[in-house]
Amino acid sequence: MGLEHALGDTALTTTIDSAINWCRKNSLWPMPLGISCCGIEMMAFAMPRFDVARFGAEVFRFSPRQADLLIVAGTTTYKMATVVRKIYDQMPDPKWVIAMGACTSSGGMYRTYSVVQGIDQFLPVDVYVAGCPPRPDNLLHALLMIQEKIQRGESKSTPMTVAAERQEQQLLQIQGINNN
Amino acid sequence: MLTTVVERLKIQFSNSILEIREFRDETTIHIKKEDIVRVCAFLRDDESCLFNYCSDICGADAYSPENRFEVIYNLYSLSYKHRIRLKVFIDESDLHCPSVISVWPGANWPERETYDMLGIIFDGHNDLRRMYMPEEFEYFPLRKDFPMMGVPDSIPLPRK
């Protein structure tokens, strides 16, 4: 952050950005959220036959605090939506979301009162994967698309702007003073 | 085997039985609502019945002006390996039904499910909370007058 503050968008900072994005895209740490049958295909995607390690995303973290890619793999009910959102909120920025399968993307065949008709109603989704469930290859393709997005510096999540960050730091300082 | 069960029931509870139906070797008996616990306890304990396993309890909505709901008890005997089905009518004006958890403790969750889906209140149940739907949900989804896509905004979604 400090370098951008000092130099702005110069040749040096944009080159560094590009290098950082290259590192990021090749070391994604997914947070697996296998909440129904898509989860099985997601496991296959991590196993040696399809081997997501080829793309540097093999470190499946079961803590959202250590992940930067959320794979929502399965039917998301209204009751589960709160949980999914909470996990997403716990992930550090920058972060990306894959909506895997028909149910997650649109409610799929569950056109009913209990299932959210697409998780984009409460989450910013970067890539949708078609299929019921999708083949692991399809999920690999989604991962490659996420990598392209990262290289371009895009994310649907809204990281804090510099101004908002400063504001929050000031607020924290004031609160700290009050607490002391 | 089941003829003995039916005969025993007829002798013991001639006033409680509304109807006995036989269809494809499955016996269904309609019981008066207020007698269901006594009938169940008898079926569990009687030497020639021994229905010691309550395999499922569910509800049905006929959407009729009278006797709209039914509670259905599917019983199984692990000793004799025979099955029987009991039914109880519940009218919309009085949604209460006696709970059978005193007979089979395993009836606890099936009764909760029936309450969650149809709104039938089981008297004597010790933990009649919702099973599948969120606790603050106000409707009963398996009733015929509930819209299939639900009531808009009845379950809050997290903010985007």
CSV table of C-alpha atoms in Angstrom, one decimal:
chain,number,residue,atom,x,y,z
A,1,MET,CA,0.0,0.0,0.0
A,2,GLY,CA,2.7,2.4,1.0
A,3,LEU,CA,4.4,2.4,-2.5
A,4,GLU,CA,1.2,3.4,-4.3
A,5,HIS,CA,0.6,6.3,-1.8
A,6,ALA,CA,4.1,7.6,-2.6
A,7,LEU,CA,4.3,7.1,-6.3
A,8,GLY,CA,0.8,6.7,-7.7
A,9,ASP,CA,0.3,4.7,-11.0
A,10,THR,CA,3.8,4.8,-12.3
A,11,ALA,CA,5.7,2.2,-14.3
A,12,LEU,CA,7.3,0.9,-11.2
A,13,THR,CA,4.1,0.3,-9.2
A,14,THR,CA,2.1,-1.2,-12.1
A,15,THR,CA,5.0,-3.6,-12.8
A,16,ILE,CA,5.0,-4.6,-9.2
A,17,ASP,CA,1.2,-5.0,-9.3
A,18,SER,CA,1.5,-7.3,-12.3
A,19,ALA,CA,4.1,-9.4,-10.5
A,20,ILE,CA,2.0,-9.6,-7.4
A,21,ASN,CA,-1.0,-10.6,-9.4
A,22,TRP,CA,1.0,-13.3,-11.1
A,23,CYS,CA,2.0,-14.7,-7.7
A,24,ARG,CA,-1.6,-14.5,-6.5
A,25,LYS,CA,-3.1,-16.3,-9.4
A,26,ASN,CA,-0.6,-19.2,-9.2
A,27,SER,CA,-1.0,-19.7,-5.4
A,28,LEU,CA,-4.8,-19.5,-4.8
A,29,TRP,CA,-5.9,-21.1,-1.6
A,30,PRO,CA,-9.5,-22.3,-2.0
A,31,MET,CA,-12.0,-22.4,0.8
A,32,PRO,CA,-14.1,-25.5,-0.1
A,33,LEU,CA,-17.8,-25.2,0.7
A,34,GLY,CA,-19.1,-28.6,-0.4
A,35,ILE,CA,-22.7,-28.3,0.7
A,36,SER,CA,-24.1,-31.0,-1.5
A,37,CYS,CA,-23.3,-33.4,-4.4
A,38,CYS,CA,-21.1,-30.8,-6.2
A,39,GLY,CA,-18.7,-31.2,-3.3
A,40,ILE,CA,-17.8,-34.7,-4.6
A,41,GLU,CA,-16.8,-33.3,-7.9
A,42,MET,CA,-14.8,-30.6,-6.1
A,43,MET,CA,-12.9,-33.3,-4.3
A,44,ALA,CA,-12.2,-35.1,-7.6
A,45,PHE,CA,-10.9,-31.8,-8.8
A,46,ALA,CA,-8.4,-31.7,-6.0
A,47,MET,CA,-7.4,-35.4,-6.4
A,48,PRO,CA,-4.5,-36.6,-8.6
A,49,ARG,CA,-6.5,-37.5,-11.6
A,50,PHE,CA,-7.5,-33.9,-12.3
A,51,ASP,CA,-4.9,-32.5,-9.9
A,52,VAL,CA,-5.5,-28.8,-9.2
A,53,ALA,CA,-1.9,-28.7,-7.9
A,54,ARG,CA,-0.9,-28.2,-11.5
A,55,PHE,CA,-2.4,-24.7,-11.2
A,56,GLY,CA,-1.1,-24.0,-7.7
A,57,ALA,CA,-4.5,-24.2,-6.0
A,58,GLU,CA,-4.0,-27.4,-4.1
A,59,VAL,CA,-3.9,-25.9,-0.6
A,60,PHE,CA,-7.5,-26.4,0.5
A,61,ARG,CA,-8.0,-24.4,3.7
A,62,PHE,CA,-10.8,-25.2,6.0
A,63,SER,CA,-10.5,-21.8,7.6
A,64,PRO,CA,-11.8,-18.9,5.7
A,65,ARG,CA,-9.2,-16.7,7.3
A,66,GLN,CA,-6.5,-18.5,5.3
A,67,ALA,CA,-8.3,-18.6,2.0
A,68,ASP,CA,-8.8,-16.3,-1.0
A,69,LEU,CA,-11.0,-18.3,-3.3
A,70,LEU,CA,-14.5,-19.4,-2.1
A,71,ILE,CA,-15.9,-22.4,-4.1
A,72,VAL,CA,-19.6,-22.7,-3.2
A,73,ALA,CA,-20.3,-26.2,-4.4
A,74,GLY,CA,-23.9,-27.2,-3.8
A,75,THR,CA,-27.5,-26.2,-3.2
A,76,THR,CA,-27.7,-23.2,-1.0
A,77,THR,CA,-30.8,-23.0,1.1
A,78,TYR,CA,-32.0,-19.8,2.8
A,79,LYS,CA,-30.9,-21.2,6.1
A,80,MET,CA,-27.4,-21.9,4.8
A,81,ALA,CA,-27.2,-18.5,3.0
A,82,THR,CA,-26.3,-16.8,6.3
A,83,VAL,CA,-23.5,-19.2,6.9
A,84,VAL,CA,-22.1,-18.9,3.4
A,85,ARG,CA,-22.2,-15.1,3.7
A,86,LYS,CA,-20.5,-15.3,7.1
A,87,ILE,CA,-17.7,-17.4,5.7
A,88,TYR,CA,-17.3,-15.0,2.8
A,89,ASP,CA,-17.1,-12.1,5.2
A,90,GLN,CA,-14.4,-13.8,7.2
A,91,MET,CA,-12.1,-14.2,4.2
A,92,PRO,CA,-9.4,-11.5,3.8
A,93,ASP,CA,-9.4,-9.2,0.8
A,94,PRO,CA,-8.7,-9.6,-2.1
A,95,LYS,CA,-11.0,-12.6,-2.7
A,96,TRP,CA,-12.9,-14.4,-5.4
A,97,VAL,CA,-16.0,-16.6,-5.6
A,98,ILE,CA,-16.9,-19.5,-7.8
A,99,ALA,CA,-20.5,-20.5,-8.0
A,100,MET,CA,-20.2,-24.2,-8.8
A,101,GLY,CA,-23.2,-26.0,-10.4
A,102,ALA,CA,-26.7,-25.2,-11.4
A,103,CYS,CA,-28.2,-25.0,-7.9
A,104,THR,CA,-25.6,-22.5,-6.7
A,105,SER,CA,-25.8,-20.4,-9.8
A,106,SER,CA,-29.6,-20.3,-10.2
A,107,GLY,CA,-31.4,-22.6,-7.8
A,108,GLY,CA,-31.2,-25.3,-10.5
A,109,MET,CA,-33.9,-28.0,-10.3
A,110,TYR,CA,-34.8,-26.8,-6.8
A,111,ARG,CA,-37.4,-24.2,-7.8
A,112,THR,CA,-38.9,-24.1,-4.4
A,113,TYR,CA,-39.4,-22.0,-1.3
A,114,SER,CA,-36.4,-23.3,0.7
A,115,VAL,CA,-33.6,-22.8,-1.9
A,116,VAL,CA,-32.0,-19.4,-2.8
A,117,GLN,CA,-32.4,-19.0,-6.6
A,118,GLY,CA,-28.8,-18.1,-7.2
A,119,ILE,CA,-26.1,-17.1,-4.6
A,120,ASP,CA,-25.5,-13.9,-6.5
A,121,GLN,CA,-28.5,-12.6,-4.5
A,122,PHE,CA,-26.3,-12.2,-1.5
A,123,LEU,CA,-22.7,-12.7,-2.7
A,124,PRO,CA,-20.6,-11.1,-5.5
A,125,VAL,CA,-19.8,-14.1,-7.8
A,126,ASP,CA,-16.9,-14.0,-10.2
A,127,VAL,CA,-17.3,-17.2,-12.2
A,128,TYR,CA,-20.4,-19.4,-12.7
A,129,VAL,CA,-19.9,-23.1,-13.5
A,130,ALA,CA,-22.6,-24.9,-15.5
A,131,GLY,CA,-23.5,-28.5,-15.0
A,132,CYS,CA,-25.4,-30.7,-12.5
A,133,PRO,CA,-22.9,-31.5,-11.1
A,134,PRO,CA,-20.2,-30.0,-13.3
A,135,ARG,CA,-17.3,-32.2,-14.4
A,136,PRO,CA,-14.0,-31.5,-12.6
A,137,ASP,CA,-12.6,-30.3,-15.9
A,138,ASN,CA,-15.3,-27.6,-15.9
A,139,LEU,CA,-14.3,-26.5,-12.4
A,140,LEU,CA,-10.6,-26.4,-13.6
A,141,HIS,CA,-11.7,-24.2,-16.4
A,142,ALA,CA,-13.4,-21.9,-13.9
A,143,LEU,CA,-10.2,-21.7,-12.0
A,144,LEU,CA,-8.3,-20.7,-15.1
A,145,MET,CA,-10.9,-18.0,-15.7
A,146,ILE,CA,-10.3,-16.8,-12.2
A,147,GLN,CA,-6.6,-16.7,-12.8
A,148,GLU,CA,-7.1,-14.6,-15.9
A,149,LYS,CA,-9.3,-12.2,-13.9
A,150,ILE,CA,-6.6,-12.0,-11.2
A,151,GLN,CA,-3.9,-11.2,-13.8
A,152,ARG,CA,-6.1,-8.4,-15.1
A,153,GLY,CA,-6.5,-7.2,-11.5
A,154,GLU,CA,-10.3,-7.7,-11.4
A,155,SER,CA,-12.4,-8.9,-8.5
A,156,LYS,CA,-16.1,-8.7,-7.8
A,157,SER,CA,-15.4,-8.3,-4.1
A,158,THR,CA,-15.0,-4.6,-3.2
A,159,PRO,CA,-11.7,-4.1,-1.4
A,160,MET,CA,-11.5,-1.0,0.7
A,161,THR,CA,-10.6,2.2,-1.0
A,162,VAL,CA,-7.7,4.1,0.3
A,163,ALA,CA,-10.0,6.8,1.7
A,164,ALA,CA,-12.3,4.3,3.4
A,165,GLU,CA,-9.3,2.6,4.9
A,166,ARG,CA,-7.9,5.9,6.3
A,167,GLN,CA,-11.4,6.7,7.7
A,168,GLU,CA,-11.6,3.4,9.5
A,169,GLN,CA,-8.1,3.7,10.9
A,170,GLN,CA,-9.0,7.1,12.3
A,171,LEU,CA,-12.2,5.6,13.7
A,172,LEU,CA,-10.3,2.8,15.4
A,173,GLN,CA,-7.8,5.3,16.9
A,174,ILE,CA,-10.7,7.4,18.3
A,175,GLN,CA,-12.3,4.2,19.8
A,176,GLY,CA,-8.9,3.2,21.2
A,177,ILE,CA,-8.6,6.5,22.9
A,178,ASN,CA,-12.1,6.3,24.3
A,179,ASN,CA,-11.5,2.8,25.6
A,180,ASN,CA,-8.3,3.8,27.3
B,1,MET,CA,-50.3,-62.5,11.5
B,2,LEU,CA,-52.0,-59.2,11.2
B,3,THR,CA,-55.5,-60.6,11.5
B,4,THR,CA,-54.6,-61.4,15.1
B,5,VAL,CA,-53.4,-57.8,15.6
B,6,VAL,CA,-56.6,-56.5,14.1
B,7,GLU,CA,-58.8,-58.9,16.1
B,8,ARG,CA,-57.0,-57.9,19.3
B,9,LEU,CA,-57.5,-54.2,18.5
B,10,LYS,CA,-61.2,-54.8,17.7
B,11,ILE,CA,-61.7,-56.4,21.1
B,12,GLN,CA,-59.8,-53.9,23.1
B,13,PHE,CA,-60.8,-50.6,21.3
B,14,SER,CA,-64.0,-51.2,19.5
B,15,ASN,CA,-65.1,-47.6,20.1
B,16,SER,CA,-61.8,-46.0,19.1
B,17,ILE,CA,-61.6,-47.6,15.6
B,18,LEU,CA,-63.2,-45.5,12.9
B,19,GLU,CA,-62.2,-47.6,9.9
B,20,ILE,CA,-60.0,-50.6,8.9
B,21,ARG,CA,-58.7,-50.7,5.4
B,22,GLU,CA,-56.6,-53.3,3.6
B,23,PHE,CA,-54.8,-52.5,0.4
B,24,ARG,CA,-52.1,-54.6,-1.2
B,25,ASP,CA,-51.4,-56.4,2.1
B,26,GLU,CA,-51.0,-53.2,4.0
B,27,THR,CA,-53.3,-52.6,6.9
B,28,THR,CA,-54.4,-49.0,7.7
B,29,ILE,CA,-56.5,-48.2,10.8
B,30,HIS,CA,-58.2,-44.9,11.4
B,31,ILE,CA,-58.2,-44.1,15.1
B,32,LYS,CA,-60.0,-41.5,17.1
B,33,LYS,CA,-57.7,-38.7,18.0
B,34,GLU,CA,-58.1,-38.8,21.7
B,35,ASP,CA,-57.4,-42.6,21.9
B,36,ILE,CA,-54.2,-42.7,19.9
B,37,VAL,CA,-51.8,-42.8,22.8
B,38,ARG,CA,-53.7,-45.7,24.5
B,39,VAL,CA,-53.9,-47.6,21.2
B,40,CYS,CA,-50.1,-47.1,20.5
B,41,ALA,CA,-49.2,-48.2,24.0
B,42,PHE,CA,-51.3,-51.3,23.6
B,43,LEU,CA,-49.8,-52.1,20.2
B,44,ARG,CA,-46.3,-51.8,21.6
B,45,ASP,CA,-46.9,-53.9,24.7
B,46,ASP,CA,-49.4,-56.6,23.6
B,47,GLU,CA,-47.8,-60.0,23.3
B,48,SER,CA,-49.2,-60.7,19.8
B,49,CYS,CA,-48.5,-57.2,18.5
B,50,LEU,CA,-45.1,-56.0,19.8
B,51,PHE,CA,-44.9,-52.9,17.6
B,52,ASN,CA,-41.7,-51.8,19.3
B,53,TYR,CA,-40.4,-49.7,16.5
B,54,CYS,CA,-42.1,-46.5,15.3
B,55,SER,CA,-40.5,-46.2,11.9
B,56,ASP,CA,-42.1,-42.9,10.9
B,57,ILE,CA,-44.7,-40.3,11.7
B,58,CYS,CA,-45.8,-37.9,9.0
B,59,GLY,CA,-48.6,-35.6,8.1
B,60,ALA,CA,-50.9,-35.0,5.1
B,61,ASP,CA,-53.0,-32.2,4.0
B,62,ALA,CA,-56.2,-33.2,2.2
B,63,TYR,CA,-57.3,-29.5,1.8
B,64,SER,CA,-60.9,-30.5,2.6
B,65,PRO,CA,-63.4,-28.5,4.6
B,66,GLU,CA,-63.6,-31.2,7.3
B,67,ASN,CA,-60.8,-33.3,8.7
B,68,ARG,CA,-58.3,-31.4,6.7
B,69,PHE,CA,-55.1,-32.9,8.1
B,70,GLU,CA,-54.0,-36.4,8.9
B,71,VAL,CA,-51.2,-37.7,11.1
B,72,ILE,CA,-49.9,-41.0,9.9
B,73,TYR,CA,-48.0,-43.5,12.1
B,74,ASN,CA,-46.0,-46.2,10.5
B,75,LEU,CA,-45.2,-49.0,13.0
B,76,TYR,CA,-43.0,-52.0,12.7
B,77,SER,CA,-42.4,-55.0,14.9
B,78,LEU,CA,-38.8,-56.0,15.1
B,79,SER,CA,-39.9,-59.3,16.8
B,80,TYR,CA,-42.6,-60.4,14.4
B,81,LYS,CA,-41.5,-58.4,11.4
B,82,HIS,CA,-44.9,-57.1,10.6
B,83,ARG,CA,-46.1,-53.6,9.9
B,84,ILE,CA,-49.2,-51.5,10.5
B,85,ARG,CA,-50.3,-48.0,9.7
B,86,LEU,CA,-52.4,-45.8,12.0
B,87,LYS,CA,-54.1,-42.6,10.9
B,88,VAL,CA,-55.6,-39.8,12.9
B,89,PHE,CA,-57.8,-37.0,11.5
B,90,ILE,CA,-57.0,-33.4,12.6
B,91,ASP,CA,-59.5,-30.7,11.9
B,92,GLU,CA,-58.4,-27.3,10.9
B,93,SER,CA,-60.3,-25.7,13.8
B,94,ASP,CA,-58.4,-27.8,16.4
B,95,LEU,CA,-54.8,-28.5,15.3
B,96,HIS,CA,-53.9,-30.4,18.5
B,97,CYS,CA,-52.9,-34.0,18.6
B,98,PRO,CA,-51.7,-36.1,21.5
B,99,SER,CA,-48.0,-36.8,21.4
B,100,VAL,CA,-46.8,-40.4,21.4
B,101,ILE,CA,-43.2,-39.7,22.7
B,102,SER,CA,-44.3,-41.4,26.0
B,103,VAL,CA,-44.7,-44.6,24.0
B,104,TRP,CA,-41.8,-44.4,21.6
B,105,PRO,CA,-39.1,-41.7,22.5
B,106,GLY,CA,-38.0,-41.9,18.9
B,107,ALA,CA,-41.2,-40.2,17.9
B,108,ASN,CA,-39.7,-37.0,19.0
B,109,TRP,CA,-38.2,-35.8,15.8
B,110,PRO,CA,-40.8,-37.1,13.4
B,111,GLU,CA,-43.4,-35.2,15.4
B,112,ARG,CA,-41.3,-32.1,15.3
B,113,GLU,CA,-41.0,-32.5,11.5
B,114,THR,CA,-44.8,-32.8,11.2
B,115,TYR,CA,-45.2,-29.7,13.3
B,116,ASP,CA,-42.7,-27.8,11.1
B,117,MET,CA,-44.3,-28.8,7.8
B,118,LEU,CA,-48.0,-28.7,8.7
B,119,GLY,CA,-48.4,-26.9,11.9
B,120,ILE,CA,-50.0,-29.7,13.9
B,121,ILE,CA,-49.4,-29.1,17.6
B,122,PHE,CA,-48.5,-32.3,19.5
B,123,ASP,CA,-49.7,-32.0,23.1
B,124,GLY,CA,-47.3,-33.4,25.6
B,125,HIS,CA,-44.3,-33.1,23.3
B,126,ASN,CA,-41.3,-31.8,25.3
B,127,ASP,CA,-39.4,-30.0,22.5
B,128,LEU,CA,-41.8,-28.8,19.8
B,129,ARG,CA,-39.5,-26.5,17.9
B,130,ARG,CA,-39.0,-26.2,14.1
B,131,MET,CA,-37.0,-28.8,12.4
B,132,TYR,CA,-36.0,-27.6,8.9
B,133,MET,CA,-37.2,-24.1,8.6
B,134,PRO,CA,-35.7,-21.1,10.5
B,135,GLU,CA,-37.2,-20.6,14.0
B,136,GLU,CA,-38.7,-17.2,13.1
B,137,PHE,CA,-40.5,-18.6,10.0
B,138,GLU,CA,-44.2,-18.1,10.3
B,139,TYR,CA,-45.7,-20.4,7.7
B,140,PHE,CA,-46.1,-24.2,7.3
B,141,PRO,CA,-44.7,-25.1,3.8
B,142,LEU,CA,-46.4,-28.5,3.3
B,143,ARG,CA,-49.9,-27.1,3.6
B,144,LYS,CA,-51.6,-27.0,0.3
B,145,ASP,CA,-52.3,-23.2,0.5
B,146,PHE,CA,-48.6,-22.4,0.8
B,147,PRO,CA,-47.2,-21.0,-2.5
B,148,MET,CA,-44.5,-23.2,-3.9
B,149,MET,CA,-42.0,-20.4,-4.2
B,150,GLY,CA,-42.7,-19.3,-0.7
B,151,VAL,CA,-43.8,-16.0,0.7
B,152,PRO,CA,-41.5,-13.2,-0.6
B,153,ASP,CA,-39.2,-11.8,2.2
B,154,SER,CA,-40.4,-14.3,4.7
B,155,ILE,CA,-36.8,-15.6,5.2
B,156,PRO,CA,-34.3,-12.8,5.3
B,157,LEU,CA,-31.2,-13.1,3.1
B,158,PRO,CA,-27.9,-11.5,4.1
B,159,ARG,CA,-27.1,-8.1,2.7
B,160,LYS,CA,-25.1,-8.1,-0.5
